Coordinates of C-alpha atoms in Angstrom, one line a residue:
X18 CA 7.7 -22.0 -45.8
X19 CA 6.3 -24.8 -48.1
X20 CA 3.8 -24.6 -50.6
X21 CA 1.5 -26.3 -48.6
X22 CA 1.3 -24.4 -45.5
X23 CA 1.9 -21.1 -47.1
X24 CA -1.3 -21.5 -49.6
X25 CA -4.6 -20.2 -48.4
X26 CA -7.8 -21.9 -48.0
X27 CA -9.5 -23.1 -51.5
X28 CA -12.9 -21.2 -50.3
X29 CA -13.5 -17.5 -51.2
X30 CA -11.5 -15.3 -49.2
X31 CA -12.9 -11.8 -47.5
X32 CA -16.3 -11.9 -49.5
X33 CA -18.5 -13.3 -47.1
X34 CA -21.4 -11.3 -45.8
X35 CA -20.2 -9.9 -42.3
X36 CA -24.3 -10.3 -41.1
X37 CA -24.0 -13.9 -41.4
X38 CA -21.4 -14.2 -39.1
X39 CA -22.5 -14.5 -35.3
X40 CA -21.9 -11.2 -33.4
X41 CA -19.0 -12.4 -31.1
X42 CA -17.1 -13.5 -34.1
X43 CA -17.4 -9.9 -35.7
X44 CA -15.9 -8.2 -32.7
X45 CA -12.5 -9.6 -33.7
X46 CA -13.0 -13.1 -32.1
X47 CA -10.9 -16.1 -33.5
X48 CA -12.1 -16.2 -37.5
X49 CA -13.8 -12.7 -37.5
X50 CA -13.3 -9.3 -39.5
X51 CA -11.2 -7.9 -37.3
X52 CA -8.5 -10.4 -37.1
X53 CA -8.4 -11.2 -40.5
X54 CA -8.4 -7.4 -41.5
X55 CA -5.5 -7.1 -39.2
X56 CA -3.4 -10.3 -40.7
X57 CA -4.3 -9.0 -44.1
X58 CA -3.1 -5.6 -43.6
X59 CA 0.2 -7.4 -42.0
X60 CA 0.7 -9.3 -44.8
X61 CA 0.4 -6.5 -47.2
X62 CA 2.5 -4.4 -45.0
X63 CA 5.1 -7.3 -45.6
X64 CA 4.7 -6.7 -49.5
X65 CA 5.0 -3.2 -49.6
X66 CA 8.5 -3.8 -47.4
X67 CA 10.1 -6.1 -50.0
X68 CA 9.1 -4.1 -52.7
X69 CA 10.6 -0.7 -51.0
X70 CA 14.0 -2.9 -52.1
X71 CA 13.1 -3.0 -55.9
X72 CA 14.2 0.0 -57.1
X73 CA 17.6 0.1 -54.8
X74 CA 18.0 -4.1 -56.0
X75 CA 17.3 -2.9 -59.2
X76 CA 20.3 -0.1 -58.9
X77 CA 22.5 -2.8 -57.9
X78 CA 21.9 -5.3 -60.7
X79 CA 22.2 -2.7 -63.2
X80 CA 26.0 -2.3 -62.0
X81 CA 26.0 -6.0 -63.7
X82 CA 23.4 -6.6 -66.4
X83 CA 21.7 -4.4 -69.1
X84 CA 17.8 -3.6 -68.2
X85 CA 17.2 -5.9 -70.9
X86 CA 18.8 -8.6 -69.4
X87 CA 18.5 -7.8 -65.8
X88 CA 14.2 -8.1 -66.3
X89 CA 14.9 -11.3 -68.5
X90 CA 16.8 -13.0 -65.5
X91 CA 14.7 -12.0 -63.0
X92 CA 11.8 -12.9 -64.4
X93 CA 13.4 -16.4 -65.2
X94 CA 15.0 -17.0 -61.8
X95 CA 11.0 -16.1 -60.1
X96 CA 9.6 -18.5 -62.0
X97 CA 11.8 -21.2 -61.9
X98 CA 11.0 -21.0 -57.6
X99 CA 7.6 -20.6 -58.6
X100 CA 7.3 -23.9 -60.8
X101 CA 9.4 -25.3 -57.7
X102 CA 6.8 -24.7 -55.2
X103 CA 4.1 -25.6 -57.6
X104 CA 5.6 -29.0 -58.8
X105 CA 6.3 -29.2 -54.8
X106 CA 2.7 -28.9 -53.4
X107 CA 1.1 -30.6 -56.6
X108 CA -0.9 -27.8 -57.4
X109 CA -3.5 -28.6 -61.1
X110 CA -3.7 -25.9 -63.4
X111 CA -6.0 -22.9 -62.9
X112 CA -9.0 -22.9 -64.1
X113 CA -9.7 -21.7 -68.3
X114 CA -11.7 -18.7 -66.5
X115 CA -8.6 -17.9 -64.4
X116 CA -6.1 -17.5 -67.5
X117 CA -7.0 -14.1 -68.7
X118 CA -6.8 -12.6 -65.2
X119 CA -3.8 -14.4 -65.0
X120 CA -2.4 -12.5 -68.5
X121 CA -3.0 -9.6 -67.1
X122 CA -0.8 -10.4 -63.8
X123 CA 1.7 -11.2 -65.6
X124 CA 1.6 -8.3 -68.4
X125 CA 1.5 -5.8 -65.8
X126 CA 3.8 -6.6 -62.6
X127 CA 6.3 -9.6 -64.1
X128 CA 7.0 -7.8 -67.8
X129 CA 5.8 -4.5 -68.1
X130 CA 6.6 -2.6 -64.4
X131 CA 9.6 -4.4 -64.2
X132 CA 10.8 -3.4 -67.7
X133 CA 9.6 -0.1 -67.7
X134 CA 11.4 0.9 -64.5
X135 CA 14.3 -0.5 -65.0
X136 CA 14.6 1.2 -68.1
X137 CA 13.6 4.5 -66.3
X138 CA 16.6 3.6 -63.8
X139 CA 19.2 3.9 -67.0
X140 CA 18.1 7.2 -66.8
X141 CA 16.8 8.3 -63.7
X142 CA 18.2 7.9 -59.5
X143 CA 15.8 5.5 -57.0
X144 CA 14.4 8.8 -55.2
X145 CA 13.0 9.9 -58.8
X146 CA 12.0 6.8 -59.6
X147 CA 9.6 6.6 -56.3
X148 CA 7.3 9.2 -58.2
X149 CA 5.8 6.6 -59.8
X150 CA 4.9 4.7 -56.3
X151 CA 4.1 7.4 -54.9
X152 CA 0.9 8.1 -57.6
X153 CA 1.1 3.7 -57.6
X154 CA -2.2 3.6 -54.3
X155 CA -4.5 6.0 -56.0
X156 CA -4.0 4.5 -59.3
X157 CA -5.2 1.3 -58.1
X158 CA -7.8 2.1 -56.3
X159 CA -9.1 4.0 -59.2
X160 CA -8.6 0.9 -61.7
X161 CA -9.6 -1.4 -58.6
X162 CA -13.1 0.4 -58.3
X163 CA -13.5 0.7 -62.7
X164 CA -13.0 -3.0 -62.3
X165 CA -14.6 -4.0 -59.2
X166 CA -17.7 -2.0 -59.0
X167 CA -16.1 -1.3 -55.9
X168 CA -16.9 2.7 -54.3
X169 CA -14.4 3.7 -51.7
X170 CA -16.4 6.6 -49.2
X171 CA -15.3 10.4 -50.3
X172 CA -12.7 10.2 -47.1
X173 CA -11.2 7.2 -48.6
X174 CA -10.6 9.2 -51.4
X175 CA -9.6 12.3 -49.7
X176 CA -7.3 11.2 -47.7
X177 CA -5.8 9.1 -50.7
X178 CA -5.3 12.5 -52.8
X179 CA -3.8 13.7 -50.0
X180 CA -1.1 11.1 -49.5
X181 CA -0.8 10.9 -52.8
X182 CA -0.1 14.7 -52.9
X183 CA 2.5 14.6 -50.1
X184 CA 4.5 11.3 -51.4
X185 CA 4.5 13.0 -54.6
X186 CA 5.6 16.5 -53.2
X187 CA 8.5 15.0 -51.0
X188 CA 9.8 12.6 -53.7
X189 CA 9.7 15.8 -56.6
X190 CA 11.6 17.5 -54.0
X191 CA 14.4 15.0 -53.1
X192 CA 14.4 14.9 -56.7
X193 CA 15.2 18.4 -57.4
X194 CA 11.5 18.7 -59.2
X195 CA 13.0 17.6 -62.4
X196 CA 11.2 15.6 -65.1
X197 CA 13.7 13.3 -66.6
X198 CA 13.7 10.8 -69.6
X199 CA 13.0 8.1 -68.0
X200 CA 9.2 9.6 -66.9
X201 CA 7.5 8.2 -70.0
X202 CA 8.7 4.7 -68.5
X203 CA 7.5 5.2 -64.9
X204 CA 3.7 6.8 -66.5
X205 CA 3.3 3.7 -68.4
X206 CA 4.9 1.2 -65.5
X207 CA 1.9 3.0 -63.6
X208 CA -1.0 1.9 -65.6
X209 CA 0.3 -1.3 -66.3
X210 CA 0.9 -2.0 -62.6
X211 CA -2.1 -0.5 -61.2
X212 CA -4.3 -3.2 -63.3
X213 CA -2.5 -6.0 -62.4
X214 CA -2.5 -5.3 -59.0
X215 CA -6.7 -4.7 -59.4
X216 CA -6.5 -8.4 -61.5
X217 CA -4.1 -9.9 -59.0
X218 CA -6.0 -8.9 -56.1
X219 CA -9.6 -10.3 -57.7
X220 CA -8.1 -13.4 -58.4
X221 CA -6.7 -13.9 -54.8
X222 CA -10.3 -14.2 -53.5
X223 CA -10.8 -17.6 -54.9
X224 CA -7.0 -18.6 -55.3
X225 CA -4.2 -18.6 -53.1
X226 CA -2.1 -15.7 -53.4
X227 CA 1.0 -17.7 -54.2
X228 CA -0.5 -19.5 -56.7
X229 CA -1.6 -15.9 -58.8
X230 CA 1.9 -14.8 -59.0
X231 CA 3.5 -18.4 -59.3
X232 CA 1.1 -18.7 -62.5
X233 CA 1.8 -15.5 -63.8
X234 CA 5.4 -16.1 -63.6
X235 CA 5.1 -19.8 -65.3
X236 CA 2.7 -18.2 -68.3
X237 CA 5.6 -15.8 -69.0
X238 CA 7.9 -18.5 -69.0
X239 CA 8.6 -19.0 -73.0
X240 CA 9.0 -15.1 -73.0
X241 CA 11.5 -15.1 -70.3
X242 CA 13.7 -17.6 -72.0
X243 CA 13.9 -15.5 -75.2
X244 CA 14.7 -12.6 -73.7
X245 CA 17.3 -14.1 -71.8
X246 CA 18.5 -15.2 -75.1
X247 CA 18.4 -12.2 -76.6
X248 CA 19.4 -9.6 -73.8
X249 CA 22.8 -11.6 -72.9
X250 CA 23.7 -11.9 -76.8
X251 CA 23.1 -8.4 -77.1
X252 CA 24.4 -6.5 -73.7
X253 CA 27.4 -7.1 -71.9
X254 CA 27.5 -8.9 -68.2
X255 CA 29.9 -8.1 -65.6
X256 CA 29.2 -9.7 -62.1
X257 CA 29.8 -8.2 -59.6
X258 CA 29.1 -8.5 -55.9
X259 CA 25.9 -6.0 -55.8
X260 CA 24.9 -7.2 -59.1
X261 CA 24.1 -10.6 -58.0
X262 CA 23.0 -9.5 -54.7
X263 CA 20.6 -7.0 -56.7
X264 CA 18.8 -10.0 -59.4
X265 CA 19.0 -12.2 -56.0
X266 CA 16.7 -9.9 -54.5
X267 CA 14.6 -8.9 -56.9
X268 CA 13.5 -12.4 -58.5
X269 CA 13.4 -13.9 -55.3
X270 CA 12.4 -10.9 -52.6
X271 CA 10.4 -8.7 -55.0
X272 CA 9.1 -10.9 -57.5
X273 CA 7.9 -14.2 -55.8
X274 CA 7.7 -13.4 -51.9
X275 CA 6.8 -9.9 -51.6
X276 CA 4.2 -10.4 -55.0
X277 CA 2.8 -13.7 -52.2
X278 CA 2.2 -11.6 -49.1
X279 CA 0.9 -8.8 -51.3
X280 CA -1.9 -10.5 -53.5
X281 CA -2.8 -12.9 -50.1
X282 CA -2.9 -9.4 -48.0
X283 CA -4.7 -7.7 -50.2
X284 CA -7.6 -10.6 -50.9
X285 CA -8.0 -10.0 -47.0
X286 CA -8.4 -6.6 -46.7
X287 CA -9.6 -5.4 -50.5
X288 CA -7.5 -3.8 -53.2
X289 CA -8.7 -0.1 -52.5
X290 CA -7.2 -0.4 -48.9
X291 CA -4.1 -2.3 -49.5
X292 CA -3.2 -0.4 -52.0
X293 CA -2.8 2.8 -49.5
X294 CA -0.5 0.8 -47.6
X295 CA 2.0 1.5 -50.5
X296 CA 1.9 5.3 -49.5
X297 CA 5.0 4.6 -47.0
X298 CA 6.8 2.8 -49.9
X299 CA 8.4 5.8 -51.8
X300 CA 10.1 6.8 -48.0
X301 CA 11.1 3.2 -47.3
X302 CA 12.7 3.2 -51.1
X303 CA 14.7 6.6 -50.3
X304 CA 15.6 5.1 -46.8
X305 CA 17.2 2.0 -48.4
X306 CA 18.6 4.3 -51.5
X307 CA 20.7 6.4 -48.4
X308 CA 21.8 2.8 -46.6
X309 CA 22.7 1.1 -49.8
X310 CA 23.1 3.3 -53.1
X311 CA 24.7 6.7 -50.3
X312 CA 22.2 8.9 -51.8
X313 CA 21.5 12.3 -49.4
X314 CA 18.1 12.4 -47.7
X315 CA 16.5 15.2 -46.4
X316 CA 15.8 16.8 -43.5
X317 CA 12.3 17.0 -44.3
X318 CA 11.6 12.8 -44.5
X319 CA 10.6 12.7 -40.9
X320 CA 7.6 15.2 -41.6
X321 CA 6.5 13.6 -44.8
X322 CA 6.5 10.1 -42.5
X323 CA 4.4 11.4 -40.3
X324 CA 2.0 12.7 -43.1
X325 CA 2.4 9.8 -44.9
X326 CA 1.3 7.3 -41.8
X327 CA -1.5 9.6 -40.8
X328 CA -3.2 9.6 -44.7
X329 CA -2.8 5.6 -44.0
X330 CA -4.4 5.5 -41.1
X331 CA -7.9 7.4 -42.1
X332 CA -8.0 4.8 -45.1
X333 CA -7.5 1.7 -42.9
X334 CA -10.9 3.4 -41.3
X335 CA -12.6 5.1 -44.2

């Protein structure tokens, strides 16, 4: 992938008025709504699958770095590929009326959900932790339509509670229904996640989707190299195989790529809609937490799958 033929088009993206287009092309012709609705949803669907990794990467690194120092790095590492691709494909500097969206990008998914779940992680396992994004859809689609103007039909919404209801249900359970310390954490990760998402996803209609994230990762730049600074003077490092394997993954995988694909998908398709794609993420995260961490799954995953892909199907149609 290079920056030039992974960037999308300069024009808007998924705003145009479906009546103007001619009537083969909205039957899903080459161009039209359907086969851009269906790349967009593929592309989120790729996001949603590298950020199922986060919280078991996350585990990992941990085994090597203090939170602290483990978000410091990450961040750093992202945006050093980030500046890499930018430098690389020549890209000017956004727009003044692009910065504050940009802020908010990087305020909510490259400091403060990365900060505040790793700190949660101290405390709390992965399948715990997956509470959070399990409630993570309906939050955005609630900030997404306070922000957007946007106003998702009453099945939309339904069948959002309802996934919502039966992510959060399985993941209590796996859990042992147990609020820990870390809970504060993952209710503030939420809110600060679900905007920039909503922000991310706005922006993406008149930038490339690469270029959000590898802006938002370039504005937090200065604050990444303090905190690197300060988090390895302060915490002790031990590498360690998984460690490096964990910061690998989630600078590179989470951070950068799977941030890409998400904010590209989800100019395709709409924030509300992409964001119910992240119903399946919770059971991807505990499928990845039994391969990698060894943690015990139960029985009951298979039903809450099922559940889980049916509530995402009557939202891709809503």
């Amino acid at each position: 992938m290079t920056a030039q033929n992974s960037a999308t088009p300069d024009t808007a993206i998924a705003v145009e008025d479906p009546a103007h287009r001619a009537p083969q092309e909205r039957r899903s012709g080459r161009g039209g709504l359907g086969s851009r609705a269906t790349g967009g949803t593929a592309l989120a669907g790729l996001g949603v699958i590298a950020f199922s990794l986060t919280f078991p990467a996350t585990a990992w690194g941990l085994e090597s770095f203090g939170p602290w120092s483990f978000v410091a790095v990450r961040s750093l590492l992202a945006a050093l590929i980030a500046g890499a691709f930018l430098l690389a494909g020549r890209v000017p500097l956004p727009a003044r009326a692009h910065w504050a969206g940009l802020a908010v990008v990087a305020a909510g998914v490259v400091v403060g959900f990365p900060l505040l779940t790793t700190l949660a992680l101290t405390t709390s396992t992965t399948s715990h932790a997956a509470v959070v994004v399990g409630l993570l859809p309906l939050t955005t689609a609630a900030v997404s339509a306070l922000r957007t103007g946007a106003r998702p039909s009453r099945r939309f919404w339904g069948a959002a509670v309802a996934g919502a209801a039966v992510v959060l249900g399985f993941t209590l359970t796996q859990s042992g229904g147990a609020l820990s310390a870390g809970d504060g954490y993952l209710f503030g990760a939420l809110l600060v996640c679900a905007a920039g998402y909503t922000e991310g996803g706005r922006l993406a209609r008149t930038l490339p989707g690469w270029q959000v994230i590898g802006w938002a990762l370039v504005l937090c730049l200065p604050l990444s190299l303090a905190g690197f600074a300060l988090g390895l003077a302060y915490e002790p490092v031990h590498l360690g195989g998984h460690g490096v394997a964990g910061l690998l993954w989630a600078a590179a995988g989470s951070t950068f790529l799977g941030l890409y694909v998400w904010y590209r998908g989800m100019a395709e398709i709409g924030a509300p809609r992409a964001s119910q794609l992240q119903l399946a993420q919770p059971l991807l995260t505990l499928l990845w937490s039994v391969a990698l961490l060894g943690e015990q799954l139960s029985p009951a995953a298979p039903v809450a799958a099922c559940a889980v892909l049916v509530c995402i199907a009557v939202t891709q149609r809503a």
